[in-house]
mmCIF file of C-alpha atoms in Angstrom:
data_model
loop_
_atom_site.group_PDB
_atom_site.id
_atom_site.type_symbol
_atom_site.label_atom_id
_atom_site.label_comp_id
_atom_site.label_asym_id
_atom_site.label_seq_id
_atom_site.Cartn_x
_atom_site.Cartn_y
_atom_site.Cartn_z
ATOM 1 C CA MET A 1115 28.853 -14.128 -141.911
ATOM 2 C CA THR A 1116 25.575 -14.195 -140.463
ATOM 3 C CA VAL A 1117 25.244 -17.227 -138.011
ATOM 4 C CA PRO A 1118 22.305 -19.424 -139.169
ATOM 5 C CA ALA A 1119 19.717 -20.934 -137.473
ATOM 6 C CA ARG A 1120 19.870 -24.593 -136.255
ATOM 7 C CA THR A 1121 19.638 -27.017 -139.249
ATOM 8 C CA ARG A 1122 16.465 -29.208 -139.137
ATOM 9 C CA LEU A 1123 17.453 -32.875 -138.889
ATOM 10 C CA ALA A 1124 14.616 -34.090 -141.165
ATOM 11 C CA PHE A 1125 15.911 -37.836 -141.004
ATOM 12 C CA GLN A 1126 15.001 -38.016 -137.189
ATOM 13 C CA TYR A 1127 11.557 -37.635 -138.117
ATOM 14 C CA ASP A 1128 11.414 -39.969 -141.176
ATOM 15 C CA GLY A 1129 14.265 -42.597 -141.018
ATOM 16 C CA LYS A 1130 13.455 -43.681 -144.775
ATOM 17 C CA LEU A 1131 13.838 -40.034 -146.121
ATOM 18 C CA LEU A 1132 16.487 -40.306 -148.806
ATOM 19 C CA ARG A 1133 15.527 -37.292 -150.999
ATOM 20 C CA LEU A 1134 14.750 -33.792 -149.548
ATOM 21 C CA GLU A 1135 14.373 -30.506 -151.325
ATOM 22 C CA THR A 1136 15.677 -27.609 -149.354
ATOM 23 C CA THR A 1137 17.685 -24.440 -149.575
ATOM 24 C CA VAL A 1138 21.323 -23.436 -149.167
ATOM 25 C CA HIS A 1139 22.296 -21.227 -146.325
ATOM 26 C CA SER A 1140 25.908 -20.820 -147.085
ATOM 27 C CA ILE A 1141 28.776 -22.693 -148.853
ATOM 28 C CA ARG A 1142 32.326 -22.094 -147.805
ATOM 29 C CA PRO A 1143 35.797 -23.481 -149.072
ATOM 30 C CA PHE A 1144 37.209 -25.899 -146.577
ATOM 31 C CA SER A 1145 39.931 -23.521 -146.111
ATOM 32 C CA ALA A 1146 37.612 -20.929 -144.564
ATOM 33 C CA LEU A 1147 36.327 -22.938 -141.919
ATOM 34 C CA GLU A 1148 37.460 -22.207 -138.177
ATOM 35 C CA ASP A 1149 39.911 -24.769 -136.865
ATOM 36 C CA ALA A 1150 37.756 -26.728 -134.802
ATOM 37 C CA ASN A 1151 35.407 -27.426 -137.792
ATOM 38 C CA GLN A 1152 38.350 -28.075 -140.007
ATOM 39 C CA GLY A 1153 39.273 -30.744 -137.356
ATOM 40 C CA LEU A 1154 36.206 -32.541 -137.832
ATOM 41 C CA PHE A 1155 37.175 -33.707 -141.019
ATOM 42 C CA LYS A 1156 40.412 -35.583 -141.066
ATOM 43 C CA GLN A 1157 40.838 -36.416 -144.853
ATOM 44 C CA ALA A 1158 39.617 -33.114 -146.301
ATOM 45 C CA SER A 1159 41.621 -30.941 -148.762
ATOM 46 C CA ALA A 1160 41.910 -27.358 -148.140
ATOM 47 C CA ASP A 1161 42.292 -26.821 -151.921
ATOM 48 C CA GLU A 1162 39.440 -28.896 -153.438
ATOM 49 C CA ASP A 1163 36.748 -29.465 -150.632
ATOM 50 C CA HIS A 1164 33.761 -27.075 -149.723
ATOM 51 C CA VAL A 1165 31.309 -27.413 -146.973
ATOM 52 C CA VAL A 1166 27.510 -26.511 -147.507
ATOM 53 C CA VAL A 1167 25.114 -25.798 -144.818
ATOM 54 C CA THR A 1168 21.378 -26.150 -145.747
ATOM 55 C CA ARG A 1169 18.060 -25.196 -143.902
ATOM 56 C CA GLU A 1170 17.398 -28.655 -143.316
ATOM 57 C CA THR A 1171 19.187 -32.257 -143.985
ATOM 58 C CA ALA A 1172 18.138 -35.671 -144.832
ATOM 59 C CA PHE A 1173 21.817 -36.800 -144.125
ATOM 60 C CA HIS A 1174 22.623 -38.049 -140.799
ATOM 61 C CA PRO A 1175 25.818 -36.552 -139.460
ATOM 62 C CA GLN A 1176 28.447 -38.857 -137.821
ATOM 63 C CA GLY A 1177 27.623 -39.175 -134.184
ATOM 64 C CA GLY A 1178 26.075 -41.376 -131.579
ATOM 65 C CA GLY A 1179 28.256 -44.286 -132.880
ATOM 66 C CA GLN A 1180 26.943 -44.281 -136.363
ATOM 67 C CA PRO A 1181 28.861 -43.065 -139.634
ATOM 68 C CA SER A 1182 27.604 -40.207 -141.602
ATOM 69 C CA ASP A 1183 25.522 -40.568 -144.706
ATOM 70 C CA GLU A 1184 26.911 -39.780 -148.135
ATOM 71 C CA GLY A 1185 25.175 -38.814 -151.339
ATOM 72 C CA THR A 1186 24.585 -35.794 -153.455
ATOM 73 C CA LEU A 1187 23.243 -32.281 -153.481
ATOM 74 C CA ALA A 1188 22.115 -30.910 -156.858
ATOM 75 C CA VAL A 1189 20.443 -27.623 -157.978
ATOM 76 C CA VAL A 1190 16.751 -27.964 -158.484
ATOM 77 C CA PRO A 1191 16.419 -26.123 -161.926
ATOM 78 C CA PRO A 1192 13.436 -23.771 -162.647
ATOM 79 C CA ALA A 1193 10.343 -25.605 -164.144
ATOM 80 C CA GLY A 1194 9.969 -25.117 -167.856
ATOM 81 C CA ALA A 1195 11.366 -26.308 -171.315
ATOM 82 C CA GLY A 1196 14.931 -27.779 -170.973
ATOM 83 C CA ALA A 1197 14.805 -28.147 -167.213
ATOM 84 C CA ASP A 1198 15.577 -32.030 -167.249
ATOM 85 C CA ALA A 1199 18.512 -31.372 -169.893
ATOM 86 C CA ALA A 1200 19.819 -28.575 -167.777
ATOM 87 C CA ALA A 1201 19.725 -30.652 -164.579
ATOM 88 C CA ALA A 1202 21.599 -33.507 -166.272
ATOM 89 C CA ARG A 1203 24.411 -31.264 -167.541
ATOM 90 C CA ALA A 1204 24.796 -29.282 -164.099
ATOM 91 C CA PRO A 1205 27.549 -30.286 -161.714
ATOM 92 C CA VAL A 1206 26.522 -31.919 -158.484
ATOM 93 C CA PHE A 1207 28.070 -31.687 -154.968
ATOM 94 C CA ARG A 1208 29.276 -35.001 -154.052
ATOM 95 C CA VAL A 1209 28.835 -35.391 -150.249
ATOM 96 C CA ARG A 1210 31.452 -37.416 -148.859
ATOM 97 C CA ALA A 1211 31.275 -36.748 -144.896
ATOM 98 C CA VAL A 1212 28.708 -34.838 -142.778
ATOM 99 C CA ARG A 1213 29.236 -33.533 -139.127
ATOM 100 C CA MET A 1214 27.694 -31.298 -136.480
ATOM 101 C CA ASP A 1215 29.158 -27.895 -136.409
ATOM 102 C CA ALA A 1216 31.692 -27.471 -133.564
ATOM 103 C CA VAL A 1217 31.141 -23.544 -133.470
ATOM 104 C CA HIS A 1218 27.817 -22.660 -134.585
ATOM 105 C CA ASP A 1219 25.470 -24.771 -132.330
ATOM 106 C CA GLY A 1220 23.056 -27.211 -134.291
ATOM 107 C CA GLN A 1221 24.354 -26.544 -137.453
ATOM 108 C CA VAL A 1222 25.173 -29.556 -140.012
ATOM 109 C CA LEU A 1223 28.226 -29.332 -142.108
ATOM 110 C CA HIS A 1224 28.228 -31.233 -145.647
ATOM 111 C CA LEU A 1225 31.587 -31.715 -146.915
ATOM 112 C CA GLY A 1226 32.330 -32.615 -150.495
ATOM 113 C CA ARG A 1227 33.345 -31.617 -154.043
ATOM 114 C CA PHE A 1228 31.625 -30.454 -157.131
ATOM 115 C CA ILE A 1229 31.881 -32.994 -160.001
ATOM 116 C CA ASP A 1230 30.259 -33.263 -163.505
ATOM 117 C CA VAL A 1231 28.300 -36.289 -165.071
ATOM 118 C CA ASP A 1232 31.619 -37.977 -165.799
ATOM 119 C CA GLY A 1233 32.957 -37.506 -162.319
ATOM 120 C CA ALA A 1234 35.483 -34.722 -163.028
ATOM 121 C CA GLU A 1235 35.926 -31.927 -160.461
ATOM 122 C CA GLN A 1236 34.335 -28.789 -161.178
ATOM 123 C CA PRO A 1237 34.399 -25.221 -159.644
ATOM 124 C CA ALA A 1238 32.014 -24.430 -156.953
ATOM 125 C CA SER A 1239 28.592 -23.871 -158.438
ATOM 126 C CA LEU A 1240 26.102 -23.204 -155.607
ATOM 127 C CA VAL A 1241 24.958 -19.940 -154.063
ATOM 128 C CA ALA A 1242 23.149 -19.046 -150.811
ATOM 129 C CA GLY A 1243 19.415 -19.227 -151.304
ATOM 130 C CA ALA A 1244 19.635 -21.846 -154.160
ATOM 131 C CA ALA A 1245 17.003 -24.735 -154.136
ATOM 132 C CA VAL A 1246 18.786 -28.036 -153.922
ATOM 133 C CA GLU A 1247 17.661 -31.671 -153.893
ATOM 134 C CA GLN A 1248 19.583 -33.694 -151.191
ATOM 135 C CA VAL A 1249 19.898 -37.502 -152.236
ATOM 136 C CA VAL A 1250 21.307 -40.021 -149.731
ATOM 137 C CA ASP A 1251 23.100 -43.193 -150.731
ATOM 138 C CA HIS A 1252 20.363 -45.790 -149.990
ATOM 139 C CA GLU A 1253 22.775 -48.753 -149.463
ATOM 140 C CA LYS A 1254 24.965 -47.203 -146.999
ATOM 141 C CA ARG A 1255 21.838 -45.707 -145.043
ATOM 142 C CA LEU A 1256 20.235 -49.144 -144.938
ATOM 143 C CA LEU A 1257 23.522 -50.871 -143.888
ATOM 144 C CA TYR A 1258 24.082 -48.030 -141.042
ATOM 145 C CA SER A 1259 20.464 -48.420 -139.981
ATOM 146 C CA ARG A 1260 20.720 -52.253 -139.643
ATOM 147 C CA LEU A 1261 24.025 -52.003 -137.844
ATOM 148 C CA HIS A 1262 22.791 -49.362 -135.287
ATOM 149 C CA THR A 1263 19.403 -51.346 -134.641
ATOM 150 C CA ALA A 1264 21.417 -54.529 -134.146
ATOM 151 C CA GLY A 1265 23.674 -52.702 -131.497
ATOM 152 C CA HIS A 1266 20.380 -51.863 -129.535
ATOM 153 C CA VAL A 1267 19.413 -55.482 -129.877
ATOM 154 C CA LEU A 1268 22.804 -56.727 -128.504
ATOM 155 C CA GLY A 1269 22.603 -54.159 -125.711
ATOM 156 C CA SER A 1270 19.060 -55.201 -124.732
ATOM 157 C CA ALA A 1271 20.093 -59.061 -124.960
ATOM 158 C CA VAL A 1272 23.096 -58.409 -122.647
ATOM 159 C CA ARG A 1273 21.144 -56.501 -120.145
ATOM 160 C CA SER A 1274 18.287 -58.942 -120.006
ATOM 161 C CA LEU A 1275 20.970 -61.765 -119.281
ATOM 162 C CA LEU A 1276 23.505 -60.036 -116.952
ATOM 163 C CA GLU A 1277 21.867 -57.001 -115.209
ATOM 164 C CA ALA A 1278 21.366 -59.362 -112.113
ATOM 165 C CA GLU A 1279 24.664 -61.483 -112.810
ATOM 166 C CA VAL A 1280 27.371 -58.766 -113.142
ATOM 167 C CA PRO A 1281 28.272 -56.622 -110.158
ATOM 168 C CA GLY A 1282 27.997 -53.001 -111.044
ATOM 169 C CA PHE A 1283 26.515 -53.651 -114.560
ATOM 170 C CA ASP A 1284 25.513 -50.916 -116.855
ATOM 171 C CA GLU A 1285 25.503 -50.113 -120.638
ATOM 172 C CA LEU A 1286 27.958 -47.337 -121.363
ATOM 173 C CA LYS A 1287 28.599 -46.621 -125.183
ATOM 174 C CA ALA A 1288 28.558 -48.257 -128.784
ATOM 175 C CA SER A 1289 30.168 -47.999 -132.208
ATOM 176 C CA HIS A 1290 27.907 -49.051 -134.972
ATOM 177 C CA PHE A 1291 30.624 -48.731 -137.789
ATOM 178 C CA PRO A 1292 30.968 -51.657 -140.135
ATOM 179 C CA ASP A 1293 34.437 -52.270 -139.206
ATOM 180 C CA SER A 1294 34.181 -51.967 -135.504
ATOM 181 C CA ALA A 1295 30.911 -52.449 -134.200
ATOM 182 C CA ALA A 1296 30.613 -53.245 -130.621
ATOM 183 C CA CYS A 1297 28.823 -52.484 -127.382
ATOM 184 C CA GLU A 1298 30.640 -51.405 -124.125
ATOM 185 C CA PHE A 1299 29.352 -52.366 -120.478
ATOM 186 C CA ARG A 1300 30.475 -51.713 -116.991
ATOM 187 C CA GLY A 1301 31.645 -54.990 -115.396
ATOM 188 C CA SER A 1302 33.382 -58.190 -116.241
ATOM 189 C CA ILE A 1303 31.416 -60.143 -118.738
ATOM 190 C CA GLU A 1304 33.121 -63.681 -119.011
ATOM 191 C CA GLY A 1305 33.569 -65.545 -122.253
ATOM 192 C CA LYS A 1306 31.249 -68.142 -121.281
ATOM 193 C CA TRP A 1307 28.215 -65.632 -121.992
ATOM 194 C CA LYS A 1308 29.024 -65.309 -125.503
ATOM 195 C CA GLU A 1309 26.708 -68.286 -126.683
ATOM 196 C CA PRO A 1310 23.666 -67.289 -124.479
ATOM 197 C CA ILE A 1311 24.109 -63.662 -125.545
ATOM 198 C CA GLN A 1312 24.287 -64.916 -129.279
ATOM 199 C CA ALA A 1313 21.064 -67.110 -128.587
ATOM 200 C CA LYS A 1314 19.215 -64.068 -127.086
ATOM 201 C CA VAL A 1315 20.099 -61.791 -130.030
ATOM 202 C CA ASP A 1316 18.958 -64.693 -132.531
ATOM 203 C CA GLU A 1317 15.504 -64.859 -130.490
ATOM 204 C CA TYR A 1318 15.096 -60.894 -130.705
ATOM 205 C CA LEU A 1319 15.772 -60.957 -134.188
ATOM 206 C CA ARG A 1320 13.449 -63.775 -134.973
ATOM 207 C CA ARG A 1321 10.465 -62.315 -133.181
ATOM 208 C CA ALA A 1322 10.631 -59.399 -135.609
ATOM 209 C CA MET A 1323 10.121 -57.038 -132.731
ATOM 210 C CA PRO A 1324 8.913 -53.281 -133.955
ATOM 211 C CA VAL A 1325 11.262 -50.618 -133.641
ATOM 212 C CA GLU A 1326 9.497 -47.123 -132.806
ATOM 213 C CA ILE A 1327 10.439 -43.748 -132.727
ATOM 214 C CA ASP A 1328 9.000 -41.330 -130.065
ATOM 215 C CA PHE A 1329 9.838 -38.060 -128.268
ATOM 216 C CA TRP A 1330 9.860 -37.980 -124.628
ATOM 217 C CA THR A 1331 9.956 -35.350 -121.925
ATOM 218 C CA GLU A 1332 11.707 -36.012 -118.679
ATOM 219 C CA ASP A 1333 8.231 -36.963 -116.955
ATOM 220 C CA ASP A 1334 7.766 -39.629 -119.773
ATOM 221 C CA PHE A 1335 11.158 -41.390 -118.712
ATOM 222 C CA ARG A 1336 9.978 -41.277 -115.082
ATOM 223 C CA ARG A 1337 6.566 -42.694 -115.767
ATOM 224 C CA GLU A 1338 8.325 -45.625 -117.642
ATOM 225 C CA GLY A 1339 10.460 -46.024 -114.630
ATOM 226 C CA LEU A 1340 13.607 -45.223 -116.677
ATOM 227 C CA GLU A 1341 15.002 -42.297 -114.778
ATOM 228 C CA ARG A 1342 18.552 -43.784 -115.510
ATOM 229 C CA LEU A 1343 18.151 -42.973 -119.220
ATOM 230 C CA ILE A 1344 17.139 -39.274 -118.653
ATOM 231 C CA PRO A 1345 19.837 -37.485 -121.086
ATOM 232 C CA ASP A 1346 21.603 -34.196 -120.169
ATOM 233 C CA ARG A 1347 19.013 -31.184 -121.063
ATOM 234 C CA SER A 1348 21.960 -29.368 -122.880
ATOM 235 C CA LEU A 1349 21.436 -31.881 -125.700
ATOM 236 C CA LEU A 1350 18.009 -30.544 -126.371
ATOM 237 C CA PRO A 1351 17.529 -27.791 -129.064
ATOM 238 C CA PRO A 1352 16.623 -24.333 -127.618
ATOM 239 C CA GLY A 1353 12.890 -24.214 -126.733
ATOM 240 C CA GLU A 1354 12.483 -28.035 -127.221
ATOM 241 C CA ASP A 1355 11.671 -30.395 -124.104
ATOM 242 C CA ARG A 1356 11.514 -33.788 -125.758
ATOM 243 C CA PHE A 1357 14.135 -36.057 -126.300
ATOM 244 C CA ARG A 1358 14.133 -38.505 -129.283
ATOM 245 C CA VAL A 1359 13.897 -42.125 -128.115
ATOM 246 C CA VAL A 1360 14.068 -45.561 -129.707
ATOM 247 C CA ARG A 1361 11.886 -48.317 -128.356
ATOM 248 C CA ILE A 1362 12.326 -52.143 -129.332
ATOM 249 C CA VAL A 1363 9.008 -53.199 -128.606
ATOM 250 C CA GLY A 1364 9.125 -55.981 -125.805
ATOM 251 C CA ALA A 1365 12.797 -55.199 -124.904
ATOM 252 C CA GLU A 1366 14.630 -51.891 -124.357
ATOM 253 C CA VAL A 1367 14.152 -48.018 -124.650
ATOM 254 C CA TYR A 1368 17.263 -46.007 -125.755
ATOM 255 C CA PRO A 1369 17.753 -42.302 -125.988
ATOM 256 C CA CYS A 1370 19.021 -42.057 -129.762
ATOM 257 C CA GLY A 1371 19.348 -39.750 -132.732
ATOM 258 C CA GLY A 1372 20.207 -42.568 -135.104
ATOM 259 C CA THR A 1373 18.651 -44.303 -137.969
ATOM 260 C CA HIS A 1374 17.014 -47.548 -137.723
ATOM 261 C CA VAL A 1375 15.101 -50.328 -139.463
ATOM 262 C CA ASP A 1376 11.400 -51.166 -138.716
ATOM 263 C CA THR A 1377 11.664 -54.601 -137.109
ATOM 264 C CA THR A 1378 14.538 -56.447 -135.496
ATOM 265 C CA ASP A 1379 14.573 -59.196 -138.246
ATOM 266 C CA GLN A 1380 15.589 -56.478 -140.830
ATOM 267 C CA CYS A 1381 18.973 -56.189 -139.146
ATOM 268 C CA GLY A 1382 19.676 -59.509 -140.683
ATOM 269 C CA PRO A 1383 21.745 -62.310 -139.356
ATOM 270 C CA THR A 1384 23.994 -60.680 -136.495
ATOM 271 C CA THR A 1385 27.079 -62.298 -135.121
ATOM 272 C CA VAL A 1386 28.557 -61.721 -131.462
ATOM 273 C CA ARG A 1387 32.068 -61.991 -132.495
ATOM 274 C CA LYS A 1388 34.000 -61.866 -129.289
ATOM 275 C CA ILE A 1389 33.956 -60.504 -125.487
ATOM 276 C CA SER A 1390 36.908 -58.618 -124.402
ATOM 277 C CA ARG A 1391 37.518 -57.043 -120.882
ATOM 278 C CA ALA A 1392 40.017 -54.469 -119.622
ATOM 279 C CA LYS A 1393 39.895 -52.075 -116.531
ATOM 280 C CA GLY A 1394 36.451 -53.298 -115.514
ATOM 281 C CA ILE A 1395 34.903 -52.503 -118.956
ATOM 282 C CA SER A 1396 33.496 -55.279 -121.256
ATOM 283 C CA ARG A 1397 33.384 -54.782 -124.926
ATOM 284 C CA VAL A 1398 31.036 -57.238 -126.919
ATOM 285 C CA SER A 1399 31.709 -56.925 -130.691
ATOM 286 C CA TYR A 1400 29.314 -57.818 -133.348
ATOM 287 C CA ALA A 1401 28.753 -57.789 -137.091
ATOM 288 C CA VAL A 1402 25.766 -58.002 -139.227
ATOM 289 C CA SER A 1403 25.878 -59.621 -142.514
ATOM 290 C CA PRO A 1404 26.869 -57.572 -145.492
ATOM 291 C CA THR A 1405 23.752 -58.331 -147.840
ATOM 292 C CA THR A 1406 20.278 -57.080 -146.921
ATOM 293 C CA PRO A 1407 17.698 -59.483 -145.709
ATOM 294 C CA SER A 1408 15.039 -60.609 -147.962
#
């Protein structure tokens, strides 16, 4: 099989992109994947699942602490009489999980099954070169975007309060999954800080601070006095010299490839749940309300 070019991550340039027409590069049964790629999908079935690679994607693959998008791929029928009726009858590919390829650099793997209008499983019905429309599950994308932005708000709030208070303080990693959202920090954060952190998070949400996406060179980080945030250059696509960053205006900047809401108030009510400590690392867990803010 010819190794494809890198998948263009269209969602990184438009976080509200929920529909995208593109073309299929390849489709393989799950059983034909390399072992390293099979290991990316814990709940996959070798007998029923397929993996589709497209030229570009609106689907955010799991990574950076953010869950993968879900949704559908459907063949775009040729224009003409009966096109709408044919599209309504054609099976769709239900995307259940999305991952970055562990073997072919920069590829995005969409795992799923073919189903008909009644939800019954169907044989594979895509071929390389087919025009398809990707449709991302809007409700899940919005929830994940709210959680991701809320995680950055929390990280910024903790840094503003504790950078000078906690010896050896630094931000480490975060999970933005609905059932395990948390940010980790180097240093011991005592439980007495829970209420001040909550108050600072509430302040940032109330201020409706803009969330901006930009692409920076290493010199841009240095100009902003943020050398500590310069990512490893190995994370850049070949030929690129700019890293994607997310700025909460009035607070922090984060190198980040995830999706976000436009202003901090759109995270909705965000609760600092607890602070736990182990081996010099503090974990501050959080949750957002399940309903979208009005």
